[in-house]
Amino acid sequence: MILPKVRDPRLTTIRRGGTLTDTDHRLLALWAASCAEHVLPLFESAHPGDLRPRAAIDHVRAWVRGELTMMESRAAGGHAMGAARDKRGAARHAAYAAGQAGAVAHVAAHELGAAAYAIKAARAAAVDGEAEAAGRAECRWQREQLPDGIRQLVLEDQRSRNDVCWRVFDC
């Protein structure tokens, strides 16, 4: 569970009664795609024939460019999450990160799901005793990728939802 019970209006689009602009929604989607893609090799190396996580990342980027609908991106995200269900460890978390990224087109607040699962993937791929350090390094990398336009929003969202995101944003 990565979504709060009460949604932050800053992560809800204006057309749905929130304050999130389309421009910032697209920035959140691109950042989530980058977070998921950063750990995608952990899935692809273990399951090279399963293209669903890669497709979810590609679909959300196509949505940002106006080439696909929100429903197409969301569906691809769901397929990536389906790819995760029977997997274990880093591959599973990487596929979930891609699925969450694909879902950002539908619900912007999934941006933290992509980031949190990517951190979990990095932790799971680490050698014994290095999981926490690997997670912190991934978290810091993600923060370096944040565009200025959404930086404060995401950092505040990380602070407010850190508990429901397995406390992975303590970096």
PDB file of C-alpha atoms in Angstrom:
ATOM      1  CA  MET A   1       0.000   0.000   0.000  1.00  0.00           C
ATOM      2  CA  ILE A   2       1.686   3.162  -1.150  1.00  0.00           C
ATOM      3  CA  LEU A   3      -1.300   5.482  -1.448  1.00  0.00           C
ATOM      4  CA  PRO A   4      -2.542   7.432   1.571  1.00  0.00           C
ATOM      5  CA  LYS A   5      -6.132   7.201   2.718  1.00  0.00           C
ATOM      6  CA  VAL A   6      -6.503  10.948   2.215  1.00  0.00           C
ATOM      7  CA  ARG A   7      -5.057  12.175  -1.063  1.00  0.00           C
ATOM      8  CA  ASP A   8      -2.836  15.238  -1.177  1.00  0.00           C
ATOM      9  CA  PRO A   9      -4.546  17.800  -3.453  1.00  0.00           C
ATOM     10  CA  ARG A  10      -1.096  18.801  -4.718  1.00  0.00           C
ATOM     11  CA  LEU A  11      -0.892  15.341  -6.307  1.00  0.00           C
ATOM     12  CA  THR A  12      -4.386  15.476  -7.770  1.00  0.00           C
ATOM     13  CA  THR A  13      -4.859  17.132 -11.136  1.00  0.00           C
ATOM     14  CA  ILE A  14      -6.786  20.366 -11.419  1.00  0.00           C
ATOM     15  CA  ARG A  15      -9.517  18.651 -13.479  1.00  0.00           C
ATOM     16  CA  ARG A  16     -10.079  16.249 -10.550  1.00  0.00           C
ATOM     17  CA  GLY A  17     -10.292  19.029  -7.977  1.00  0.00           C
ATOM     18  CA  GLY A  18      -6.642  19.240  -6.956  1.00  0.00           C
ATOM     19  CA  THR A  19      -3.890  21.711  -7.745  1.00  0.00           C
ATOM     20  CA  LEU A  20      -1.504  19.606  -9.864  1.00  0.00           C
ATOM     21  CA  THR A  21      -0.889  21.086 -13.306  1.00  0.00           C
ATOM     22  CA  ASP A  22      -0.569  18.914 -16.387  1.00  0.00           C
ATOM     23  CA  THR A  23       3.042  20.050 -16.746  1.00  0.00           C
ATOM     24  CA  ASP A  24       3.942  18.886 -13.247  1.00  0.00           C
ATOM     25  CA  HIS A  25       1.973  15.661 -13.733  1.00  0.00           C
ATOM     26  CA  ARG A  26       4.122  14.896 -16.783  1.00  0.00           C
ATOM     27  CA  LEU A  27       7.299  15.723 -14.826  1.00  0.00           C
ATOM     28  CA  LEU A  28       6.231  13.304 -12.087  1.00  0.00           C
ATOM     29  CA  ALA A  29       5.604  10.606 -14.703  1.00  0.00           C
ATOM     30  CA  LEU A  30       9.011  11.100 -16.311  1.00  0.00           C
ATOM     31  CA  TRP A  31      10.759  11.035 -12.942  1.00  0.00           C
ATOM     32  CA  ALA A  32       8.919   7.843 -11.966  1.00  0.00           C
ATOM     33  CA  ALA A  33       9.896   6.275 -15.303  1.00  0.00           C
ATOM     34  CA  SER A  34      13.533   7.175 -14.676  1.00  0.00           C
ATOM     35  CA  CYS A  35      13.419   5.646 -11.187  1.00  0.00           C
ATOM     36  CA  ALA A  36      11.941   2.417 -12.550  1.00  0.00           C
ATOM     37  CA  GLU A  37      14.264   2.259 -15.534  1.00  0.00           C
ATOM     38  CA  HIS A  38      17.303   2.657 -13.279  1.00  0.00           C
ATOM     39  CA  VAL A  39      16.605  -0.747 -11.700  1.00  0.00           C
ATOM     40  CA  LEU A  40      14.945  -2.407 -14.695  1.00  0.00           C
ATOM     41  CA  PRO A  41      18.106  -4.406 -15.563  1.00  0.00           C
ATOM     42  CA  LEU A  42      17.501  -6.336 -12.334  1.00  0.00           C
ATOM     43  CA  PHE A  43      14.301  -7.669 -13.893  1.00  0.00           C
ATOM     44  CA  GLU A  44      15.473  -7.941 -17.481  1.00  0.00           C
ATOM     45  CA  SER A  45      18.608  -9.916 -16.615  1.00  0.00           C
ATOM     46  CA  ALA A  46      16.524 -12.491 -14.745  1.00  0.00           C
ATOM     47  CA  HIS A  47      13.586 -12.557 -17.200  1.00  0.00           C
ATOM     48  CA  PRO A  48      14.828 -11.353 -20.587  1.00  0.00           C
ATOM     49  CA  GLY A  49      11.782 -12.596 -22.478  1.00  0.00           C
ATOM     50  CA  ASP A  50       9.249 -10.678 -20.391  1.00  0.00           C
ATOM     51  CA  LEU A  51       8.877  -7.217 -21.882  1.00  0.00           C
ATOM     52  CA  ARG A  52       5.961  -6.024 -19.731  1.00  0.00           C
ATOM     53  CA  PRO A  53       7.966  -3.844 -17.295  1.00  0.00           C
ATOM     54  CA  ARG A  54       9.892  -2.182 -20.144  1.00  0.00           C
ATOM     55  CA  ALA A  55       6.609  -1.596 -21.975  1.00  0.00           C
ATOM     56  CA  ALA A  56       5.111   0.140 -18.931  1.00  0.00           C
ATOM     57  CA  ILE A  57       8.021   2.579 -18.808  1.00  0.00           C
ATOM     58  CA  ASP A  58       7.813   3.162 -22.556  1.00  0.00           C
ATOM     59  CA  HIS A  59       4.053   3.661 -22.349  1.00  0.00           C
ATOM     60  CA  VAL A  60       4.173   6.302 -19.627  1.00  0.00           C
ATOM     61  CA  ARG A  61       6.798   8.212 -21.584  1.00  0.00           C
ATOM     62  CA  ALA A  62       4.590   7.971 -24.685  1.00  0.00           C
ATOM     63  CA  TRP A  63       1.686   9.281 -22.584  1.00  0.00           C
ATOM     64  CA  VAL A  64       3.822  12.276 -21.582  1.00  0.00           C
ATOM     65  CA  ARG A  65       4.483  12.965 -25.270  1.00  0.00           C
ATOM     66  CA  GLY A  66       0.749  12.734 -26.038  1.00  0.00           C
ATOM     67  CA  GLU A  67       1.145   9.570 -28.115  1.00  0.00           C
ATOM     68  CA  LEU A  68      -0.904   7.260 -25.873  1.00  0.00           C
ATOM     69  CA  THR A  69      -3.915   7.656 -23.647  1.00  0.00           C
ATOM     70  CA  MET A  70      -3.908   7.528 -19.889  1.00  0.00           C
ATOM     71  CA  MET A  71      -5.794   4.229 -20.081  1.00  0.00           C
ATOM     72  CA  GLU A  72      -3.092   2.680 -22.292  1.00  0.00           C
ATOM     73  CA  SER A  73      -0.348   3.716 -19.892  1.00  0.00           C
ATOM     74  CA  ARG A  74      -2.304   2.540 -16.871  1.00  0.00           C
ATOM     75  CA  ALA A  75      -2.999  -0.823 -18.540  1.00  0.00           C
ATOM     76  CA  ALA A  76       0.689  -1.302 -19.336  1.00  0.00           C
ATOM     77  CA  GLY A  77       1.458  -0.511 -15.695  1.00  0.00           C
ATOM     78  CA  GLY A  78      -0.986  -3.207 -14.638  1.00  0.00           C
ATOM     79  CA  HIS A  79       0.680  -5.726 -16.945  1.00  0.00           C
ATOM     80  CA  ALA A  80       4.073  -4.893 -15.426  1.00  0.00           C
ATOM     81  CA  MET A  81       2.657  -5.501 -11.964  1.00  0.00           C
ATOM     82  CA  GLY A  82       1.350  -8.805 -13.271  1.00  0.00           C
ATOM     83  CA  ALA A  83       4.897  -9.661 -14.321  1.00  0.00           C
ATOM     84  CA  ALA A  84       6.012  -9.046 -10.732  1.00  0.00           C
ATOM     85  CA  ARG A  85       3.490 -11.250  -8.996  1.00  0.00           C
ATOM     86  CA  ASP A  86       5.204 -14.617  -9.395  1.00  0.00           C
ATOM     87  CA  LYS A  87       8.747 -13.259  -9.069  1.00  0.00           C
ATOM     88  CA  ARG A  88      10.929 -12.823  -6.000  1.00  0.00           C
ATOM     89  CA  GLY A  89      13.570 -10.391  -4.806  1.00  0.00           C
ATOM     90  CA  ALA A  90      15.044  -7.620  -6.908  1.00  0.00           C
ATOM     91  CA  ALA A  91      13.290  -8.710 -10.117  1.00  0.00           C
ATOM     92  CA  ARG A  92       9.901  -8.546  -8.418  1.00  0.00           C
ATOM     93  CA  HIS A  93      10.501  -5.082  -6.968  1.00  0.00           C
ATOM     94  CA  ALA A  94      11.871  -3.770 -10.274  1.00  0.00           C
ATOM     95  CA  ALA A  95       8.757  -4.957 -12.120  1.00  0.00           C
ATOM     96  CA  TYR A  96       6.538  -3.343  -9.491  1.00  0.00           C
ATOM     97  CA  ALA A  97       8.511  -0.098  -9.904  1.00  0.00           C
ATOM     98  CA  ALA A  98       7.765  -0.171 -13.640  1.00  0.00           C
ATOM     99  CA  GLY A  99       4.111  -0.901 -12.960  1.00  0.00           C
ATOM    100  CA  GLN A 100       3.830   2.001 -10.557  1.00  0.00           C
ATOM    101  CA  ALA A 101       5.512   4.276 -13.103  1.00  0.00           C
ATOM    102  CA  GLY A 102       2.963   3.272 -15.737  1.00  0.00           C
ATOM    103  CA  ALA A 103       0.144   4.072 -13.314  1.00  0.00           C
ATOM    104  CA  VAL A 104       1.329   7.665 -12.766  1.00  0.00           C
ATOM    105  CA  ALA A 105      -0.585   8.684 -15.900  1.00  0.00           C
ATOM    106  CA  HIS A 106      -3.770   7.732 -14.034  1.00  0.00           C
ATOM    107  CA  VAL A 107      -2.874   8.743 -10.456  1.00  0.00           C
ATOM    108  CA  ALA A 108       0.098  11.046 -10.014  1.00  0.00           C
ATOM    109  CA  ALA A 109       0.684   9.815  -6.457  1.00  0.00           C
ATOM    110  CA  HIS A 110       2.014   6.528  -7.859  1.00  0.00           C
ATOM    111  CA  GLU A 111       5.268   8.404  -8.455  1.00  0.00           C
ATOM    112  CA  LEU A 112       6.434   7.408  -4.984  1.00  0.00           C
ATOM    113  CA  GLY A 113       5.494   3.796  -5.630  1.00  0.00           C
ATOM    114  CA  ALA A 114       7.898   3.677  -8.552  1.00  0.00           C
ATOM    115  CA  ALA A 115      10.642   5.247  -6.447  1.00  0.00           C
ATOM    116  CA  ALA A 116       9.984   3.097  -3.364  1.00  0.00           C
ATOM    117  CA  TYR A 117       9.951  -0.175  -5.288  1.00  0.00           C
ATOM    118  CA  ALA A 118      13.139   0.849  -7.094  1.00  0.00           C
ATOM    119  CA  ILE A 119      14.813   1.355  -3.721  1.00  0.00           C
ATOM    120  CA  LYS A 120      13.519  -2.026  -2.564  1.00  0.00           C
ATOM    121  CA  ALA A 121      14.948  -3.570  -5.757  1.00  0.00           C
ATOM    122  CA  ALA A 122      18.356  -2.012  -5.096  1.00  0.00           C
ATOM    123  CA  ARG A 123      18.290  -3.307  -1.535  1.00  0.00           C
ATOM    124  CA  ALA A 124      17.304  -6.809  -2.651  1.00  0.00           C
ATOM    125  CA  ALA A 125      20.094  -6.913  -5.244  1.00  0.00           C
ATOM    126  CA  ALA A 126      22.786  -5.859  -2.783  1.00  0.00           C
ATOM    127  CA  VAL A 127      25.310  -8.265  -1.378  1.00  0.00           C
ATOM    128  CA  ASP A 128      24.852  -9.400   2.210  1.00  0.00           C
ATOM    129  CA  GLY A 129      25.217  -6.576   4.687  1.00  0.00           C
ATOM    130  CA  GLU A 130      25.007  -3.835   2.042  1.00  0.00           C
ATOM    131  CA  ALA A 131      21.231  -3.601   1.532  1.00  0.00           C
ATOM    132  CA  GLU A 132      20.684  -0.438   3.570  1.00  0.00           C
ATOM    133  CA  ALA A 133      23.620   1.349   1.931  1.00  0.00           C
ATOM    134  CA  ALA A 134      22.390   0.305  -1.525  1.00  0.00           C
ATOM    135  CA  GLY A 135      18.915   1.620  -0.720  1.00  0.00           C
ATOM    136  CA  ARG A 136      20.256   4.937   0.503  1.00  0.00           C
ATOM    137  CA  ALA A 137      22.426   5.269  -2.612  1.00  0.00           C
ATOM    138  CA  GLU A 138      19.415   4.582  -4.839  1.00  0.00           C
ATOM    139  CA  CYS A 139      17.341   7.127  -2.902  1.00  0.00           C
ATOM    140  CA  ARG A 140      20.048   9.759  -3.326  1.00  0.00           C
ATOM    141  CA  TRP A 141      20.350   8.972  -7.057  1.00  0.00           C
ATOM    142  CA  GLN A 142      16.594   9.416  -7.439  1.00  0.00           C
ATOM    143  CA  ARG A 143      16.685  12.767  -5.677  1.00  0.00           C
ATOM    144  CA  GLU A 144      19.460  13.928  -8.007  1.00  0.00           C
ATOM    145  CA  GLN A 145      17.123  13.208 -10.944  1.00  0.00           C
ATOM    146  CA  LEU A 146      14.284  15.365  -9.608  1.00  0.00           C
ATOM    147  CA  PRO A 147      13.451  18.317 -11.856  1.00  0.00           C
ATOM    148  CA  ASP A 148      13.358  21.638 -10.022  1.00  0.00           C
ATOM    149  CA  GLY A 149       9.660  22.082 -10.832  1.00  0.00           C
ATOM    150  CA  ILE A 150       8.617  19.102  -8.717  1.00  0.00           C
ATOM    151  CA  ARG A 151      11.534  18.737  -6.316  1.00  0.00           C
ATOM    152  CA  GLN A 152       9.843  20.282  -3.278  1.00  0.00           C
ATOM    153  CA  LEU A 153       6.558  18.480  -3.936  1.00  0.00           C
ATOM    154  CA  VAL A 154       8.244  15.066  -4.139  1.00  0.00           C
ATOM    155  CA  LEU A 155      10.465  15.639  -1.114  1.00  0.00           C
ATOM    156  CA  GLU A 156       7.451  16.688   0.967  1.00  0.00           C
ATOM    157  CA  ASP A 157       5.503  13.696  -0.356  1.00  0.00           C
ATOM    158  CA  GLN A 158       8.379  11.416   0.648  1.00  0.00           C
ATOM    159  CA  ARG A 159       8.327  12.828   4.171  1.00  0.00           C
ATOM    160  CA  SER A 160       4.563  12.474   4.512  1.00  0.00           C
ATOM    161  CA  ARG A 161       4.306   8.952   3.037  1.00  0.00           C
ATOM    162  CA  ASN A 162       7.598   7.470   4.190  1.00  0.00           C
ATOM    163  CA  ASP A 163       5.836   5.265   6.737  1.00  0.00           C
ATOM    164  CA  VAL A 164       3.507   3.690   4.137  1.00  0.00           C
ATOM    165  CA  CYS A 165       6.462   3.294   1.752  1.00  0.00           C
ATOM    166  CA  TRP A 166       8.457   1.019   4.064  1.00  0.00           C
ATOM    167  CA  ARG A 167      10.552   3.972   5.316  1.00  0.00           C
ATOM    168  CA  VAL A 168      12.746   3.729   2.200  1.00  0.00           C
ATOM    169  CA  PHE A 169      13.104   7.503   1.863  1.00  0.00           C
ATOM    170  CA  ASP A 170      15.416   7.868   4.874  1.00  0.00           C
ATOM    171  CA  CYS A 171      18.477   8.751   2.890  1.00  0.00           C
TER     172      CYS A 171
END
